CSV table of C-alpha atoms (C1' of nucleotides) in Angstrom, one decimal:
chain,number,residue,atom,x,y,z
U,1,MET,CA,-17.0,26.3,8.7
U,2,THR,CA,-14.8,25.5,5.8
U,3,LYS,CA,-12.0,23.1,6.4
U,4,ILE,CA,-8.3,23.8,5.7
U,5,PHE,CA,-6.0,20.9,4.8
U,6,ALA,CA,-2.3,20.8,4.3
U,7,LEU,CA,-0.4,17.9,2.6
U,8,VAL,CA,3.1,17.5,3.7
U,9,ASP,CA,5.2,15.4,1.4
U,10,CYS,CA,8.8,14.4,1.7
U,11,ASN,CA,10.8,15.2,-1.4
U,12,ASN,CA,12.2,12.1,-3.1
U,13,PHE,CA,11.9,10.4,0.3
U,14,TYR,CA,14.1,7.3,0.0
U,15,ALA,CA,16.8,9.2,-1.9
U,16,SER,CA,16.7,12.0,0.6
U,17,CYS,CA,17.1,9.5,3.5
U,18,GLU,CA,20.2,8.1,1.9
U,19,ARG,CA,21.6,11.6,1.8
U,20,VAL,CA,21.1,12.4,5.4
U,21,PHE,CA,24.0,10.3,6.7
U,22,ASN,CA,26.0,10.6,3.6
U,23,PRO,CA,26.5,14.3,2.7
U,24,ALA,CA,28.8,13.5,-0.1
U,25,LEU,CA,25.7,12.6,-2.1
U,26,GLN,CA,24.3,16.0,-1.8
U,27,LYS,CA,24.6,17.2,-5.4
U,28,ARG,CA,24.9,13.8,-7.0
U,29,PRO,CA,22.2,11.9,-8.7
U,30,VAL,CA,20.8,9.2,-6.4
U,31,VAL,CA,18.5,6.3,-7.1
U,32,VAL,CA,16.9,3.7,-4.8
U,33,LEU,CA,15.8,0.3,-6.0
U,34,SER,CA,12.8,-1.8,-5.0
U,35,ASN,CA,13.2,-5.2,-3.3
U,36,ASN,CA,15.4,-7.6,-5.1
U,37,ASP,CA,17.0,-4.6,-6.9
U,38,GLY,CA,14.2,-4.9,-9.4
U,39,CYS,CA,12.8,-1.5,-10.2
U,40,ILE,CA,13.7,2.2,-9.7
U,41,ILE,CA,11.4,3.5,-7.0
U,42,ALA,CA,13.0,6.8,-5.9
U,43,ARG,CA,15.1,9.4,-7.7
U,44,SER,CA,16.8,12.5,-6.5
U,45,ASN,CA,16.1,15.6,-8.7
U,46,GLU,CA,19.5,15.2,-10.4
U,47,ALA,CA,18.5,11.6,-11.4
U,48,LYS,CA,15.1,12.8,-12.6
U,49,ALA,CA,16.9,15.4,-14.7
U,50,LEU,CA,18.9,12.6,-16.4
U,51,GLY,CA,15.6,11.1,-17.6
U,52,ILE,CA,15.7,8.0,-15.4
U,53,PRO,CA,12.2,6.8,-15.4
U,54,MET,CA,10.2,6.0,-12.2
U,55,GLY,CA,9.2,2.4,-11.8
U,56,ALA,CA,11.3,1.1,-14.6
U,57,PRO,CA,13.4,-2.1,-14.3
U,58,TYR,CA,16.9,-1.4,-13.0
U,59,TYR,CA,18.8,-3.6,-15.6
U,60,GLN,CA,17.3,-1.6,-18.5
U,61,ASN,CA,18.7,1.7,-17.1
U,62,LYS,CA,22.0,0.4,-15.7
U,63,GLU,CA,24.1,1.7,-18.6
U,64,LEU,CA,22.6,5.2,-18.5
U,65,MET,CA,23.2,5.4,-14.8
U,66,LYS,CA,26.7,4.1,-14.9
U,67,LYS,CA,27.6,6.7,-17.6
U,68,ASN,CA,26.3,9.5,-15.5
U,69,GLY,CA,27.7,8.4,-12.2
U,70,VAL,CA,24.4,7.8,-10.5
U,71,VAL,CA,24.7,6.4,-7.0
U,72,VAL,CA,22.5,3.4,-6.7
U,73,PHE,CA,21.0,2.0,-3.4
U,74,SER,CA,19.1,-1.2,-2.7
U,75,SER,CA,16.1,-0.4,-0.5
U,76,ASN,CA,16.6,-0.2,3.2
U,77,TYR,CA,13.1,-0.2,4.7
U,78,GLN,CA,14.2,-0.4,8.3
U,79,PHE,CA,16.0,2.8,7.8
U,80,TYR,CA,13.3,4.6,5.8
U,81,GLY,CA,10.7,3.5,8.2
U,82,ASP,CA,12.6,4.9,11.1
U,83,MET,CA,13.2,8.2,9.3
U,84,SER,CA,9.5,8.4,8.5
U,85,LEU,CA,8.7,8.1,12.2
U,86,ARG,CA,11.1,11.0,13.0
U,87,VAL,CA,9.4,13.2,10.4
U,88,MET,CA,5.9,12.3,11.6
U,89,ASP,CA,6.8,12.8,15.3
U,90,SER,CA,8.2,16.2,14.5
U,91,LEU,CA,5.1,17.2,12.6
U,92,ARG,CA,2.9,16.2,15.5
U,93,LEU,CA,4.7,18.9,17.6
U,94,PHE,CA,3.0,21.5,15.4
U,95,VAL,CA,-0.4,20.2,14.6
U,96,PRO,CA,-2.8,18.0,16.7
U,97,ASP,CA,-5.0,16.8,13.8
U,98,MET,CA,-3.0,14.8,11.4
U,99,GLU,CA,-3.2,11.7,9.3
U,100,VAL,CA,-0.1,9.7,8.4
U,101,TYR,CA,-1.1,8.9,4.8
U,102,SER,CA,1.9,7.0,3.7
U,103,ILE,CA,5.5,6.5,4.6
U,104,ASP,CA,6.4,9.9,3.2
U,105,GLU,CA,3.1,11.9,3.4
U,106,ALA,CA,0.8,13.4,6.0
U,107,PHE,CA,-2.4,15.4,5.8
U,108,LEU,CA,-2.9,18.1,8.4
U,109,ARG,CA,-6.0,20.0,9.4
U,110,LEU,CA,-5.1,23.6,9.9
U,111,ASP,CA,-8.6,25.1,10.6
U,112,GLY,CA,-7.7,25.8,14.1
U,113,PHE,CA,-4.8,28.0,13.0
U,114,ALA,CA,-6.8,30.1,10.5
U,115,HIS,CA,-6.1,33.2,12.5
U,116,HIS,CA,-2.4,32.7,11.9
U,117,ASP,CA,-0.6,33.4,8.7
U,118,LEU,CA,-0.7,29.9,7.3
U,119,PHE,CA,2.0,30.5,4.8
U,120,ASP,CA,4.4,31.6,7.4
U,121,MET,CA,3.4,28.7,9.6
U,122,ALA,CA,4.0,26.2,6.8
U,123,VAL,CA,7.4,27.7,6.0
U,124,THR,CA,8.4,27.3,9.7
U,125,ILE,CA,7.2,23.7,9.8
U,126,ARG,CA,9.2,22.9,6.7
U,127,THR,CA,12.3,24.6,8.0
U,128,LYS,CA,12.1,22.8,11.3
U,129,LEU,CA,11.5,19.4,9.8
U,130,HIS,CA,14.6,19.8,7.7
U,131,GLN,CA,16.6,21.0,10.6
U,132,TRP,CA,15.5,18.2,12.9
U,133,THR,CA,15.5,15.2,10.5
U,134,GLY,CA,17.5,16.3,7.4
U,135,ILE,CA,14.5,15.5,5.2
U,136,PRO,CA,13.3,18.2,2.7
U,137,THR,CA,9.5,18.5,2.4
U,138,SER,CA,6.9,20.3,0.4
U,139,LEU,CA,3.6,21.7,1.8
U,140,GLY,CA,0.4,22.4,0.0
U,141,ILE,CA,-2.6,24.2,1.6
U,142,ALA,CA,-6.2,24.0,0.3
U,143,PRO,CA,-9.8,23.4,1.4
U,144,THR,CA,-9.9,19.7,0.4
U,145,LYS,CA,-7.5,16.8,0.4
U,146,THR,CA,-7.6,16.5,-3.4
U,147,LEU,CA,-6.8,20.2,-3.8
U,148,ALA,CA,-4.1,20.0,-1.2
U,149,LYS,CA,-2.5,17.3,-3.3
U,150,ILE,CA,-2.5,19.7,-6.3
U,151,ALA,CA,-1.1,22.5,-4.1
U,152,ASN,CA,1.7,20.2,-2.9
U,153,ARG,CA,2.7,19.3,-6.5
U,154,TYR,CA,2.7,22.9,-7.3
U,155,ALA,CA,4.8,23.8,-4.3
U,156,LYS,CA,7.4,21.2,-5.3
U,157,LYS,CA,7.7,22.3,-8.9
U,158,ASN,CA,7.2,26.1,-8.9
U,159,THR,CA,8.2,27.6,-5.6
U,160,GLN,CA,11.4,28.5,-3.8
U,161,THR,CA,9.8,28.1,-0.4
U,162,GLY,CA,8.4,24.6,-0.9
U,163,VAL,CA,5.1,26.0,0.3
U,164,PHE,CA,2.0,26.8,-1.7
U,165,ASP,CA,-1.4,28.1,-0.5
U,166,MET,CA,-4.2,27.4,-2.9
U,167,ARG,CA,-7.2,28.5,-0.9
U,168,ASP,CA,-8.1,31.3,-3.4
U,169,PRO,CA,-10.8,30.0,-5.8
U,170,GLN,CA,-9.5,32.0,-8.8
U,171,LEU,CA,-6.0,30.6,-8.2
U,172,GLN,CA,-7.5,27.1,-8.1
U,173,SER,CA,-9.2,27.6,-11.5
U,174,HIS,CA,-6.1,29.0,-13.0
U,175,ILE,CA,-3.9,26.1,-11.9
U,176,MET,CA,-6.5,23.4,-12.7
U,177,SER,CA,-6.9,24.8,-16.2
U,178,ASN,CA,-3.3,23.8,-16.9
U,179,LEU,CA,-3.3,20.5,-15.1
U,180,PRO,CA,-3.7,17.3,-17.2
U,181,VAL,CA,-6.6,15.3,-15.7
U,182,GLU,CA,-4.6,12.1,-15.1
U,183,GLU,CA,-2.3,14.0,-12.8
U,184,LEU,CA,-5.0,14.3,-10.2
U,185,TRP,CA,-5.1,12.1,-7.1
U,186,GLY,CA,-7.4,9.2,-7.8
U,187,ILE,CA,-7.2,9.4,-11.6
U,188,SER,CA,-5.0,6.7,-13.0
U,189,HIS,CA,-3.7,6.5,-16.5
U,190,ARG,CA,-6.6,4.2,-17.4
U,191,TRP,CA,-9.3,6.6,-16.1
U,192,GLY,CA,-7.4,9.5,-17.7
U,193,LYS,CA,-7.7,7.9,-21.1
U,194,LYS,CA,-11.4,7.3,-20.6
U,195,LEU,CA,-12.0,10.9,-19.4
U,196,ARG,CA,-10.1,12.2,-22.5
U,197,ALA,CA,-12.3,10.1,-24.7
U,198,LEU,CA,-15.2,11.9,-23.1
U,199,GLY,CA,-13.7,15.2,-23.9
U,200,ILE,CA,-12.4,15.9,-20.4
U,201,GLN,CA,-8.7,16.8,-20.6
U,202,THR,CA,-7.9,19.1,-17.7
U,203,ALA,CA,-8.7,19.1,-14.0
U,204,LEU,CA,-10.8,22.2,-14.5
U,205,GLN,CA,-13.0,20.4,-17.1
U,206,LEU,CA,-13.5,17.6,-14.7
U,207,ARG,CA,-14.4,20.0,-11.9
U,208,ASP,CA,-17.0,21.6,-14.1
U,209,SER,CA,-18.5,18.2,-15.3
U,210,ASP,CA,-21.9,17.0,-14.1
U,211,PRO,CA,-21.2,14.9,-11.0
U,212,LYS,CA,-24.0,12.4,-11.9
U,213,PHE,CA,-22.6,11.8,-15.3
U,214,ILE,CA,-19.1,11.2,-13.7
U,215,ARG,CA,-20.7,8.9,-11.2
U,216,ARG,CA,-22.3,6.8,-13.9
U,217,ASN,CA,-19.0,6.3,-15.6
U,218,PHE,CA,-16.5,6.4,-12.8
U,219,SER,CA,-18.5,5.3,-9.7
U,220,LEU,CA,-18.8,7.1,-6.4
U,221,VAL,CA,-15.1,7.5,-6.3
U,222,GLY,CA,-15.1,9.7,-9.5
U,223,GLU,CA,-18.0,11.8,-8.3
U,224,ARG,CA,-16.2,12.5,-5.1
U,225,ILE,CA,-13.2,13.9,-7.0
U,226,VAL,CA,-15.5,16.4,-8.8
U,227,HIS,CA,-16.9,17.7,-5.5
U,228,GLU,CA,-13.4,17.8,-3.9
U,229,LEU,CA,-12.2,19.8,-6.9
U,230,ARG,CA,-15.0,22.3,-6.3
U,231,GLY,CA,-13.8,22.8,-2.8
U,232,LEU,CA,-16.5,20.6,-1.1
U,233,SER,CA,-14.6,18.4,1.2
U,234,CYS,CA,-15.7,14.7,1.0
U,235,LEU,CA,-12.6,13.1,2.4
U,236,ASP,CA,-11.7,13.9,6.0
U,237,LEU,CA,-8.6,12.9,8.0
U,238,GLU,CA,-8.7,9.2,8.8
U,239,GLU,CA,-8.0,7.5,12.1
U,240,VAL,CA,-5.2,4.9,12.2
U,241,ARG,CA,-7.0,1.6,12.0
U,242,PRO,CA,-5.6,-1.9,12.3
U,243,LYS,CA,-5.1,-3.5,8.9
U,244,LYS,CA,-7.9,-5.7,7.7
U,245,ASN,CA,-5.5,-7.9,5.7
U,246,ILE,CA,-1.8,-8.4,6.2
U,247,MET,CA,0.3,-9.5,3.3
U,248,SER,CA,3.8,-10.7,3.0
U,249,SER,CA,5.3,-11.7,-0.3
U,250,LYS,CA,8.6,-11.4,-2.1
U,251,SER,CA,10.4,-12.4,-5.2
U,252,PHE,CA,13.2,-14.8,-4.7
U,253,GLY,CA,16.8,-13.9,-5.4
U,254,LYS,CA,16.9,-16.9,-7.8
U,255,PRO,CA,14.3,-19.3,-9.0
U,256,ILE,CA,13.1,-22.0,-6.6
U,257,THR,CA,12.7,-25.5,-7.9
U,258,GLU,CA,12.4,-27.5,-4.7
U,259,GLN,CA,9.3,-27.6,-2.5
U,260,GLN,CA,11.5,-27.7,0.6
U,261,GLN,CA,13.0,-24.3,-0.3
U,262,MET,CA,9.6,-22.9,-1.0
U,263,GLU,CA,8.4,-24.1,2.4
U,264,GLU,CA,11.3,-22.2,3.9
U,265,ALA,CA,10.6,-19.0,2.1
U,266,LEU,CA,7.0,-19.2,2.8
U,267,ALA,CA,7.7,-19.8,6.5
U,268,ASN,CA,9.8,-16.6,6.6
U,269,TYR,CA,7.1,-14.5,5.0
U,270,THR,CA,4.5,-16.1,7.4
U,271,ALA,CA,6.6,-15.3,10.4
U,272,ARG,CA,6.9,-11.7,9.2
U,273,ALA,CA,3.1,-11.4,8.7
U,274,CYS,CA,2.4,-12.9,12.1
U,275,GLU,CA,4.8,-10.4,13.7
U,276,LYS,CA,2.9,-7.5,12.1
U,277,LEU,CA,-0.4,-9.1,13.2
U,278,ARG,CA,0.7,-9.3,16.8
U,279,GLY,CA,2.2,-5.8,16.6
U,280,GLN,CA,-1.2,-4.4,15.9
U,281,HIS,CA,-2.8,-6.5,18.6
U,282,SER,CA,-4.9,-8.5,16.2
U,283,LYS,CA,-5.7,-12.1,15.3
U,284,ALA,CA,-6.5,-13.6,12.0
U,285,GLN,CA,-9.2,-16.1,11.1
U,286,GLY,CA,-7.8,-17.5,7.9
U,287,ILE,CA,-4.8,-17.6,5.6
U,288,SER,CA,-4.3,-17.5,1.8
U,289,VAL,CA,-1.2,-18.6,0.0
U,290,PHE,CA,-0.1,-18.2,-3.5
U,291,ILE,CA,2.9,-19.3,-5.6
U,292,LYS,CA,3.9,-18.2,-9.1
U,293,THR,CA,6.5,-18.5,-11.8
U,294,ASN,CA,8.2,-15.6,-13.5
U,295,ARG,CA,5.6,-13.9,-15.7
U,296,PHE,CA,8.3,-12.1,-17.7
U,297,LYS,CA,9.8,-15.4,-18.8
U,298,GLN,CA,7.2,-16.4,-21.3
U,299,SER,CA,9.6,-18.9,-22.7
U,300,GLU,CA,9.3,-20.9,-19.5
U,301,PRO,CA,6.2,-22.9,-18.5
U,302,GLN,CA,3.9,-20.6,-16.4
U,303,TYR,CA,2.1,-21.5,-13.3
U,304,TYR,CA,0.0,-19.6,-10.7
U,305,ASN,CA,-2.1,-21.0,-8.0
U,306,ALA,CA,-3.6,-19.8,-4.7
U,307,ALA,CA,-5.6,-21.4,-1.9
U,308,THR,CA,-7.4,-20.3,1.2
U,309,LEU,CA,-7.9,-21.9,4.6
U,310,GLY,CA,-10.0,-20.8,7.5
U,311,PHE,CA,-8.8,-21.3,11.1
U,312,GLU,CA,-10.8,-23.0,13.9
U,313,HIS,CA,-10.4,-20.0,16.0
U,314,PRO,CA,-8.8,-16.5,15.6
U,315,THR,CA,-5.1,-16.8,16.2
U,316,SER,CA,-1.8,-15.0,16.0
U,317,ASP,CA,0.3,-18.0,16.8
U,318,THR,CA,3.1,-18.3,14.3
U,319,ALA,CA,3.5,-22.1,14.8
U,320,TYR,CA,-0.2,-22.7,14.1
U,321,ILE,CA,-0.2,-20.5,11.1
U,322,LEU,CA,3.0,-22.0,9.7
U,323,GLN,CA,1.3,-25.4,9.7
U,324,ALA,CA,-1.7,-24.0,7.9
U,325,GLY,CA,0.6,-22.5,5.3
U,326,LYS,CA,2.5,-25.7,4.8
U,327,LYS,CA,-0.8,-27.6,4.3
U,328,LEU,CA,-1.8,-25.1,1.6
U,329,LEU,CA,1.6,-25.2,-0.1
U,330,ASN,CA,1.3,-28.9,-0.3
U,331,ILE,CA,-1.9,-28.5,-2.2
U,332,LEU,CA,-0.6,-25.8,-4.5
U,333,TYR,CA,2.9,-27.0,-5.3
U,334,ARG,CA,3.6,-28.7,-8.7
U,335,LYS,CA,7.0,-30.1,-9.6
U,336,GLY,CA,8.8,-29.0,-12.7
U,337,TYR,CA,8.4,-25.2,-12.6
U,338,ARG,CA,10.9,-22.5,-11.8
U,339,TYR,CA,9.1,-20.4,-9.2
U,340,LYS,CA,9.8,-16.7,-8.8
U,341,LYS,CA,7.6,-15.6,-6.0
U,342,CYS,CA,5.3,-16.7,-3.2
U,343,GLY,CA,3.2,-14.9,-0.7
U,344,ILE,CA,0.8,-15.2,2.2
U,345,MET,CA,-2.1,-13.2,3.3
U,346,LEU,CA,-3.7,-13.2,6.7
U,347,LEU,CA,-7.5,-12.8,6.5
U,348,ASP,CA,-10.5,-11.7,8.5
U,349,ILE,CA,-8.5,-9.9,11.1
U,350,VAL,CA,-10.1,-9.2,14.4
U,351,PRO,CA,-8.9,-7.4,17.6
U,352,ASP,CA,-7.0,-9.9,19.8
U,353,HIS,CA,-9.3,-9.4,22.8
U,354,TYR,CA,-12.1,-10.7,20.5
U,355,HIS,CA,-12.6,-14.0,22.3
U,356,GLN,CA,-14.7,-16.9,21.3
U,357,ASP,CA,-14.7,-19.4,24.1
U,358,HIS,CA,-13.6,-22.7,22.9
U,359,LEU,CA,-13.8,-25.5,25.3
U,360,PHE,CA,-10.8,-27.5,24.0
U,361,VAL,CA,-8.2,-25.1,22.9
U,362,ALA,CA,-8.2,-22.5,25.7
U,363,GLN,CA,-5.3,-24.1,27.5
U,364,ASP,CA,-3.1,-24.4,24.4
U,365,THR,CA,-3.6,-20.8,23.2
U,366,ALA,CA,-2.6,-19.3,26.5
U,367,LYS,CA,0.7,-21.1,26.3
U,368,ALA,CA,1.3,-20.2,22.6
U,369,GLU,CA,0.4,-16.6,23.3
U,370,HIS,CA,3.0,-16.4,26.0
U,371,LEU,CA,5.6,-17.9,23.8
U,372,MET,CA,4.9,-15.4,21.0
U,373,LYS,CA,5.2,-12.5,23.4
U,374,VAL,CA,8.6,-13.7,24.5
U,375,LEU,CA,9.6,-14.2,20.9
U,376,ASP,CA,8.6,-10.7,19.9
U,377,LEU,CA,10.3,-9.2,22.9
U,378,VAL,CA,13.6,-10.9,22.2
U,379,ASN,CA,13.5,-9.9,18.5
U,380,GLN,CA,12.5,-6.3,19.4
U,381,SER,CA,15.4,-5.9,21.8
U,382,MET,CA,18.1,-8.0,20.2
U,383,GLY,CA,17.2,-7.3,16.5
U,384,PRO,CA,14.8,-8.9,14.0
U,385,GLY,CA,15.4,-12.6,13.4
U,386,THR,CA,17.3,-13.3,16.6
U,387,VAL,CA,14.9,-16.0,17.4
U,388,PHE,CA,13.0,-17.9,14.7
U,389,HIS,CA,11.1,-21.0,13.9
U,390,ALA,CA,13.1,-24.0,12.5
U,391,ALA,CA,10.8,-24.1,9.5
U,392,GLN,CA,12.3,-20.8,8.4
U,393,GLY,CA,15.6,-22.5,7.6
U,394,ILE,CA,19.1,-21.4,8.0
U,395,LYS,CA,20.8,-21.3,4.6
U,396,ARG,CA,18.1,-19.3,2.8
U,397,ASP,CA,19.9,-19.1,-0.4
U,398,TRP,CA,16.7,-18.1,-2.2
U,399,GLN,CA,16.7,-14.8,-0.4
U,400,MET,CA,16.4,-11.5,-2.3
U,401,ARG,CA,19.4,-9.6,-3.6
U,402,ASN,CA,20.2,-6.2,-2.1
U,403,ASP,CA,23.8,-5.7,-3.0
U,404,ASN,CA,23.8,-2.0,-2.5
U,405,ARG,CA,22.0,-1.5,0.8
U,406,SER,CA,23.2,1.3,2.9
U,407,PRO,CA,23.8,0.8,6.7
U,408,ARG,CA,20.8,0.8,8.9
U,409,TYR,CA,22.1,4.0,10.5
U,410,THR,CA,19.3,4.6,13.0
U,411,THR,CA,18.2,1.1,14.0
U,412,LYS,CA,21.3,-1.0,14.4
U,413,TRP,CA,24.0,-0.2,16.9
U,414,ASN,CA,26.8,-1.7,14.8
U,415,GLU,CA,25.7,0.2,11.7
U,416,LEU,CA,25.7,3.7,13.2
U,417,ALA,CA,27.2,6.5,11.1
U,418,ARG,CA,30.8,7.3,12.1
U,419,VAL,CA,32.4,10.7,12.3
U,420,PHE,CA,36.1,10.9,11.8
M,1,DT,C1',21.0,-12.9,-15.0
M,2,DC,C1',17.7,-8.9,-14.5
M,3,DT,C1',10.9,-6.6,-14.2
M,4,DG,C1',8.6,-4.5,-6.1
M,5,DG,C1',5.5,-4.9,-2.2
M,6,DG,C1',1.5,-3.7,0.5
M,7,DG,C1',-2.7,-1.8,1.0
M,8,DT,C1',-8.0,0.2,0.5
M,9,DC,C1',-12.6,1.0,-1.4
M,10,DC,C1',-16.5,0.2,-4.5
M,11,DT,C1',-19.7,-2.5,-7.4
M,12,DA,C1',-22.1,-6.2,-9.3
M,13,DG,C1',-24.1,-10.4,-8.7
M,14,DG,C1',-25.4,-14.5,-6.3
M,15,DA,C1',-27.4,-16.7,-2.2
M,16,DC,C1',-30.6,-16.4,1.0
M,17,DC,C1',-34.6,-14.7,3.7
M,18,DC,C1',-39.5,-13.3,4.5
R,1,DT,C1',-49.1,-17.3,-21.8
R,2,DC,C1',-48.2,-17.0,-17.2
R,3,DT,C1',-43.9,-17.6,-12.1
R,4,DG,C1',-43.4,-11.2,-6.6
R,5,DG,C1',-40.9,-7.8,-4.4
R,6,DG,C1',-37.8,-6.2,-1.4
R,7,DG,C1',-34.1,-6.6,1.6
R,8,DT,C1',-29.3,-8.1,3.5
R,9,DC,C1',-25.0,-10.3,3.4
R,10,DC,C1',-21.1,-12.1,1.2
R,11,DT,C1',-17.6,-12.5,-2.3
R,12,DA,C1',-14.8,-11.8,-6.4
R,13,DG,C1',-13.0,-8.7,-9.2
R,14,DG,C1',-11.7,-4.3,-10.6
R,15,DA,C1',-10.3,0.1,-9.7
R,16,DC,C1',-7.2,3.2,-7.2
R,17,DC,C1',-3.1,4.6,-4.0
R,18,DC,C1',2.0,5.0,-2.3
DNA sequence: TCTGGGGTCCTAGGACCC
DNA sequence: TCTGGGGTCCTAGGACCC
């Protein structure tokens, strides 16, 4: 039986979120910035039309935006994350087989609905999502994930309905013949250049290439794309799996020059990573820490260093991991640099019921685990950061900038939208 | 002044084993 | 002159994604 996939993608997701509780933004150009107000990571259609580039540094486009009355937001991940949950929960009401692919995308399997009019069904889903969450979406339908991605792009650009069904092979060929190869899912700018050098310019040409040849030059990943373009599904819906690595890293609001401050920042990132770790019911068996200076300031002395440490036993105890991080930082840190960023990665993650009996530590871990449970509970009910470790510091004047953050409308009682 | 953060998968090559 | 063959596991690095 042939499969049927749909890709649901939220249009300009972060910008659309900002609009939901602020209708005055409806026709205005809106832009959302990355952490630390560094780069532009979301644009409303009006902002795109002004030629504001994706991923570009904010400060380079400040003038252009000011001139055109663009409304600028710092990122508000608590809010976007919650809006994403609402969209995904709504989708689940329509379709049982679904994969949440990213914060703003989900793949669906529609095989079971093949006797319905899938176009109508997609339009209904889209309408309801908008009605229930305020978020506009696009829906592409096709026999493979890779083709569904194309269908979705097409739906966004070329349709009134926001829905496009690309199951027909002739239609596929026609659309692919006009699609530059680097716009395919899985083909980066780099691979695009390499493909073009080999005479492959369009998605259609890639589809009709020899899979073995593509494999030699672009590995299994490339070969799979060829098959997917031919309508042969190689990528199925994926289960939600616990993360294998958990990272937490951030640039500082201003350069750090004291080890004490770096320790504080690192402690905060560590606490965050450990929270995620416990949230997915896992333990880590090691930690890696890195610190670096600002690579864009080549006039300043540059420094990057990283180090890894294995734990004696799998753990999710923040206090224990904080100590390990501090140890590593002590090895890495050199005086005399202006540091811009540091980060921590939790490694070799295993389920938390994975239990290696350890004669001497059993007692301690039980106590620590209980403490962490209480800590998480308090922070979940009273708000993040209500209770924290002393190592995380209080002043935190290295913290990132987010001057234009909107209220956390849906996750903070005192930031609810008001209606007058 | 100012340039994000968090992931996954695949491959090649080395270590090690019989 | 000449020094096996095959397998597994692990890791680092490179590629991609949103």
